[in-house]
Short mmCIF file of C-alpha atoms and ligand atoms in Angstrom, two decimals:
data_model
loop_
_atom_site.label_atom_id
_atom_site.label_comp_id
_atom_site.label_asym_id
_atom_site.label_seq_id
_atom_site.Cartn_x
_atom_site.Cartn_y
_atom_site.Cartn_z
CA UNK A 240 -3.73 -24.48 -48.75
CA UNK A 241 0.06 -24.82 -49.04
CA UNK A 242 2.16 -25.10 -45.89
CA UNK A 243 3.62 -21.64 -46.53
CA UNK A 244 0.21 -20.04 -47.11
CA UNK A 245 -1.09 -21.65 -43.93
CA UNK A 246 1.90 -20.35 -41.98
CA UNK A 247 1.38 -16.82 -43.34
CA UNK A 248 -2.34 -16.95 -42.48
CA UNK A 249 -1.53 -18.02 -38.90
CA UNK A 250 1.02 -15.24 -38.54
CA UNK A 251 -1.41 -12.65 -39.88
CA UNK A 252 -4.11 -13.85 -37.48
CA UNK A 253 -1.65 -13.65 -34.58
CA UNK A 254 -0.60 -10.11 -35.55
CA UNK A 255 -4.26 -9.09 -35.78
CA UNK A 256 -5.05 -10.42 -32.30
CA UNK A 257 -2.00 -8.68 -30.81
CA UNK A 258 -2.97 -5.38 -32.48
CA UNK A 259 -6.59 -5.67 -31.36
CA UNK A 260 -5.41 -6.02 -27.75
CA UNK A 261 -3.75 -2.60 -28.07
CA UNK A 262 -6.93 -0.58 -28.55
CA UNK A 263 -8.78 -1.49 -25.35
CA UNK A 264 -7.89 1.81 -23.62
CA UNK A 265 -6.93 0.18 -20.33
CA UNK A 266 -10.61 -0.67 -19.75
CA UNK A 267 -10.60 -3.56 -17.26
CA UNK A 268 -13.87 -5.11 -18.48
CA UNK A 269 -12.86 -4.98 -22.13
CA UNK A 270 -9.37 -6.33 -21.39
CA UNK A 271 -10.73 -9.22 -19.30
CA UNK A 272 -13.25 -10.07 -22.02
CA UNK A 273 -10.65 -9.85 -24.75
CA UNK A 274 -8.17 -12.11 -22.94
CA UNK A 275 -10.99 -14.57 -22.13
CA UNK A 276 -11.33 -15.11 -25.85
CA UNK A 277 -7.59 -15.13 -26.48
CA UNK A 278 -6.34 -17.37 -23.66
CA UNK A 279 -6.47 -20.62 -25.65
CA UNK A 280 -4.41 -19.38 -28.60
CA UNK A 281 -2.28 -16.75 -26.82
CA UNK A 282 0.89 -18.80 -26.50
CA UNK A 283 0.78 -20.03 -30.08
CA UNK A 284 0.17 -16.49 -31.34
CA UNK A 285 3.05 -14.94 -29.43
CA UNK A 286 5.34 -17.80 -30.46
CA UNK A 287 4.53 -17.01 -34.12
CA UNK A 288 5.57 -13.44 -33.39
CA UNK A 289 8.82 -14.55 -31.76
CA UNK A 290 7.87 -13.09 -28.39
CA UNK A 291 11.02 -13.23 -26.26
CA UNK A 292 10.03 -10.74 -23.52
CA UNK A 293 9.56 -13.47 -20.87
CA UNK A 294 13.03 -14.95 -21.46
CA UNK A 295 14.68 -11.54 -21.28
CA UNK A 296 12.76 -10.47 -18.16
CA UNK A 297 13.58 -13.78 -16.43
CA UNK A 298 17.26 -13.77 -17.40
CA UNK A 299 17.68 -10.10 -16.40
CA UNK A 300 16.02 -10.97 -13.10
CA UNK A 301 18.43 -13.86 -12.62
CA UNK A 302 21.51 -11.75 -13.36
CA UNK A 303 20.42 -8.77 -11.25
CA UNK A 304 19.33 -11.03 -8.39
CA UNK A 305 22.79 -12.60 -8.31
CA UNK A 306 24.34 -9.13 -8.36
CA UNK A 307 22.10 -7.38 -5.85
CA UNK A 308 19.75 -9.63 -3.89
CA UNK A 309 21.22 -12.06 -1.40
CA UNK A 310 19.74 -15.47 -0.74
CA UNK A 311 19.06 -18.84 -2.27
CA UNK A 312 16.99 -18.54 -5.42
CA UNK A 313 14.53 -21.10 -4.15
CA UNK A 314 13.45 -18.82 -1.29
CA UNK A 315 13.62 -15.43 -3.00
CA UNK A 316 10.01 -14.30 -3.31
CA UNK A 317 8.86 -13.05 -6.71
CA UNK A 318 5.56 -11.51 -7.79
CA UNK A 319 4.73 -11.88 -11.49
CA UNK A 320 2.33 -9.00 -12.21
CA UNK A 321 0.08 -9.59 -15.22
CA UNK A 322 1.35 -13.16 -15.35
CA UNK A 323 -0.93 -14.16 -18.23
CA UNK A 324 -0.55 -17.85 -19.05
CA UNK A 325 2.65 -18.13 -17.02
CA UNK A 326 5.41 -17.70 -19.60
CA UNK A 327 7.58 -15.61 -17.25
CA UNK A 328 7.00 -17.93 -14.30
CA UNK A 329 8.13 -20.91 -16.35
CA UNK A 330 11.35 -19.12 -17.36
CA UNK A 331 11.99 -18.09 -13.75
CA UNK A 332 11.50 -21.67 -12.62
CA UNK A 333 13.98 -22.84 -15.26
CA UNK A 334 16.50 -20.49 -13.63
CA UNK A 335 15.96 -21.97 -10.17
CA UNK A 336 13.38 -19.61 -8.64
CA UNK A 337 10.73 -21.50 -6.68
CA UNK A 338 8.76 -18.96 -4.62
CA UNK A 339 6.77 -17.32 -7.38
CA UNK A 340 3.31 -15.76 -7.00
CA UNK A 341 1.28 -14.21 -9.79
CA UNK A 342 -1.79 -12.15 -10.56
CA UNK A 343 -3.67 -11.08 -13.63
CA UNK A 344 -6.85 -9.31 -14.59
CA UNK A 345 -8.05 -12.27 -16.62
CA UNK A 346 -9.36 -15.44 -14.99
CA UNK A 347 -8.94 -17.36 -18.25
CA UNK A 348 -5.25 -16.45 -18.48
CA UNK A 349 -4.71 -17.26 -14.79
CA UNK A 350 -6.32 -20.65 -15.31
CA UNK A 351 -3.59 -21.44 -17.85
CA UNK A 352 -0.89 -20.13 -15.52
CA UNK A 353 -2.20 -22.37 -12.72
CA UNK A 354 -1.82 -25.39 -15.00
CA UNK A 355 1.93 -24.71 -15.35
CA UNK A 356 2.36 -25.63 -11.67
CA UNK A 357 5.15 -23.07 -11.18
CA UNK A 358 3.20 -20.56 -9.06
CA UNK A 359 2.67 -20.85 -5.29
CA UNK A 360 -0.28 -18.46 -5.14
CA UNK A 361 -2.04 -16.92 -8.07
CA UNK A 362 -5.00 -14.53 -8.27
CA UNK A 363 -7.33 -13.35 -10.99
CA UNK A 364 -9.39 -10.12 -11.19
CA UNK A 365 -6.47 -8.02 -9.92
CA UNK A 366 -6.21 -4.71 -11.76
CA UNK A 367 -2.83 -3.00 -11.91
CA UNK A 368 -4.58 0.23 -12.91
CA UNK A 369 -5.96 0.35 -9.34
CA UNK A 370 -4.51 -0.30 -5.89
CA UNK A 371 -3.33 -3.87 -5.46
CA UNK A 372 -5.57 -4.58 -2.50
CA UNK A 373 -4.62 -7.79 -0.76
CA UNK A 374 -0.92 -7.17 -1.41
CA UNK A 375 0.65 -5.49 1.65
CA UNK A 376 3.63 -3.12 1.37
CA UNK A 377 7.03 -4.74 0.93
CA UNK A 378 5.71 -8.28 0.37
CA UNK A 379 8.21 -9.45 -2.26
CA UNK A 380 11.95 -9.48 -2.87
CA UNK A 381 11.44 -9.00 -6.60
CA UNK A 382 8.47 -8.00 -8.76
CA UNK A 383 8.46 -8.70 -12.49
CA UNK A 384 6.04 -7.50 -15.13
CA UNK A 385 6.28 -8.48 -18.79
CA UNK A 386 4.07 -7.50 -21.72
CA UNK A 387 1.79 -5.38 -19.56
CA UNK A 388 3.27 -1.89 -19.95
CA UNK A 389 2.05 -1.89 -23.50
CA UNK A 390 -0.50 -0.09 -25.63
CA UNK A 391 -4.07 -0.14 -24.30
CA UNK A 392 -3.22 -2.08 -21.10
CA UNK A 393 -1.74 -0.41 -18.01
CA UNK A 394 -0.82 3.21 -17.27
CA UNK A 395 2.78 4.01 -16.28
CA UNK A 396 1.63 4.85 -12.74
CA UNK A 397 1.06 1.10 -12.23
CA UNK A 398 4.79 1.14 -11.53
CA UNK A 399 4.06 2.86 -8.22
CA UNK A 400 2.06 -0.14 -6.99
CA UNK A 401 4.71 -2.60 -8.18
CA UNK A 402 7.24 -0.62 -6.15
CA UNK A 403 4.98 -0.51 -3.10
CA UNK A 404 4.60 -4.30 -2.90
CA UNK A 405 8.37 -4.84 -3.28
CA UNK A 406 10.58 -4.66 -0.18
CA UNK A 407 13.22 -1.96 0.37
CA UNK A 408 16.34 -2.79 -1.73
CA UNK A 409 14.26 -5.28 -3.69
CA UNK A 410 13.99 -5.16 -7.49
CA UNK A 411 11.27 -4.34 -9.99
CA UNK A 412 11.93 -5.69 -13.49
CA UNK A 413 9.61 -4.58 -16.30
CA UNK A 414 9.38 -4.71 -20.07
CA UNK A 415 8.09 -1.56 -21.76
CA UNK A 416 7.12 -1.81 -25.40
CA UNK A 417 8.93 0.95 -27.33
CA UNK A 418 5.93 2.63 -28.94
CA UNK A 419 4.13 2.60 -25.56
CA UNK A 420 7.19 4.02 -23.79
CA UNK A 421 7.10 7.00 -26.13
CA UNK A 422 3.33 7.46 -26.24
CA UNK A 423 2.87 7.15 -22.46
CA UNK A 424 6.15 8.87 -21.40
CA UNK A 425 7.07 5.86 -19.25
CA UNK A 426 10.51 7.23 -18.44
CA UNK A 427 8.93 10.33 -16.88
CA UNK A 428 7.22 8.06 -14.34
CA UNK A 429 10.57 6.42 -13.53
CA UNK A 430 12.16 9.86 -13.05
CA UNK A 431 9.24 11.06 -10.95
CA UNK A 432 9.57 8.07 -8.61
CA UNK A 433 13.34 8.51 -8.53
CA UNK A 434 13.01 12.20 -7.61
CA UNK A 435 10.50 11.24 -4.91
CA UNK A 436 13.18 8.96 -3.44
CA UNK A 437 11.11 5.84 -4.00
CA UNK A 438 13.40 3.93 -6.36
CA UNK A 439 16.61 4.12 -8.33
CA UNK A 440 17.08 2.79 -11.85
CA UNK A 441 19.81 0.14 -11.89
CA UNK A 442 19.71 -0.83 -15.56
CA UNK A 443 17.83 -0.01 -18.71
CA UNK A 444 18.35 -2.44 -21.54
CA UNK A 445 17.36 -0.21 -24.46
CA UNK A 446 15.54 -1.44 -27.53
CA UNK A 447 16.01 -5.14 -26.86
CA UNK A 448 14.20 -7.81 -28.85
CA UNK A 449 10.59 -8.33 -27.77
CA UNK A 450 8.26 -9.19 -30.64
CA UNK A 451 9.20 -9.50 -34.28
CA UNK A 452 7.48 -6.23 -35.15
CA UNK A 453 8.92 -4.10 -32.36
CA UNK A 454 11.45 -4.03 -29.53
CA UNK A 455 11.08 -3.05 -25.90
CA UNK A 456 13.06 -1.35 -23.19
CA UNK A 457 13.72 -3.49 -20.11
CA UNK A 458 14.05 -1.58 -16.85
CA UNK A 459 15.50 -2.87 -13.60
CA UNK A 460 14.63 -0.60 -10.67
CA UNK A 461 15.72 -0.90 -7.06
CA UNK A 462 13.34 0.14 -4.32
CA UNK A 463 14.85 2.71 -1.95
CA UNK A 464 16.06 1.62 1.49
CA UNK A 465 13.77 4.12 3.17
CA UNK A 466 11.44 5.73 0.66
CA UNK A 467 11.56 9.50 1.36
CA UNK A 468 8.36 10.76 2.93
CA UNK A 469 7.09 7.22 3.36
CA UNK A 470 5.96 4.91 0.58
CA UNK A 471 3.97 6.63 -2.14
C1 SAM B 736 0.52 -9.51 -23.40
S1 SAM B 736 -0.08 -10.35 -22.01
C2 SAM B 736 1.43 -10.73 -21.14
C3 SAM B 736 1.27 -11.91 -20.26
C4 SAM B 736 2.57 -12.48 -19.69
N1 SAM B 736 3.16 -11.60 -18.71
C5 SAM B 736 3.53 -12.77 -20.80
O1 SAM B 736 4.58 -12.13 -20.87
O2 SAM B 736 3.20 -13.65 -21.61
C6 SAM B 736 -0.76 -9.07 -21.03
C7 SAM B 736 -1.42 -9.57 -19.77
O3 SAM B 736 -1.75 -8.44 -18.96
C8 SAM B 736 -3.01 -8.65 -18.38
N2 SAM B 736 -3.55 -7.33 -18.04
C9 SAM B 736 -3.98 -6.38 -18.88
N3 SAM B 736 -4.37 -5.30 -18.22
C10 SAM B 736 -4.17 -5.58 -16.90
C11 SAM B 736 -4.39 -4.86 -15.69
N4 SAM B 736 -4.91 -3.62 -15.72
N5 SAM B 736 -4.08 -5.44 -14.53
C12 SAM B 736 -3.57 -6.71 -14.49
N6 SAM B 736 -3.33 -7.44 -15.60
C13 SAM B 736 -3.62 -6.88 -16.80
C14 SAM B 736 -3.79 -9.39 -19.42
O4 SAM B 736 -4.91 -10.06 -18.88
C15 SAM B 736 -2.74 -10.31 -19.99
O5 SAM B 736 -2.71 -11.55 -19.34
#
């Protein structure tokens, strides 16, 4: 097999695995099983597909933290929701953040994230399609979530839980794959939470690079000082 043919075969296999992950209907058992089989080759696959979501989420977080969240980076607490193998955590660490926790549905992905050494605490078997039990209200200064608001994974109302675990005036930074944003009406959830007085959108970076085949929108949301009517 020539080098070029081998490269094309690897890229096609990566695209296939990414596409297969999109048809799991948010079913926690199927997602956990799928990622158990994918954990070993995940990073190589997404590299082939020029996945830059983690860099963008981390750099947006850095810029918006400097603009809106006081404090030394090393002590600003960040929750990486759906941390996978730890790509976002590693980018955040590169930018000087040191108090990073993470969770994911998949134990196999979390195992890889643990090996990076950048997370303080990290948990597996945590489902963002349910309540995040074990995470009290207002626990973090910033919550980030990359590659999870995507086809077949998490419903837009997962945003409500991300907001709940973030402190008043803290930030929630998420990537939202474009085709998912349209299919799942993600922006409607943002507007609903804004109208309920729970958060305000600070920035939306529209149609930024994400994967070679498709872009994403990157939202930065600020949790309200005093969520109207209590926290949702
Ligand atoms: C495409 S990967 C993104 C991982 C990492 N954030 C990144 O950017 O590389 C999606 C991750 O979401 C996790 N996931 C899928 N559904 C989930 C859910 N309902 N709750 C928590 N994590 C979930 C998967 O296990 C997987 O690790």
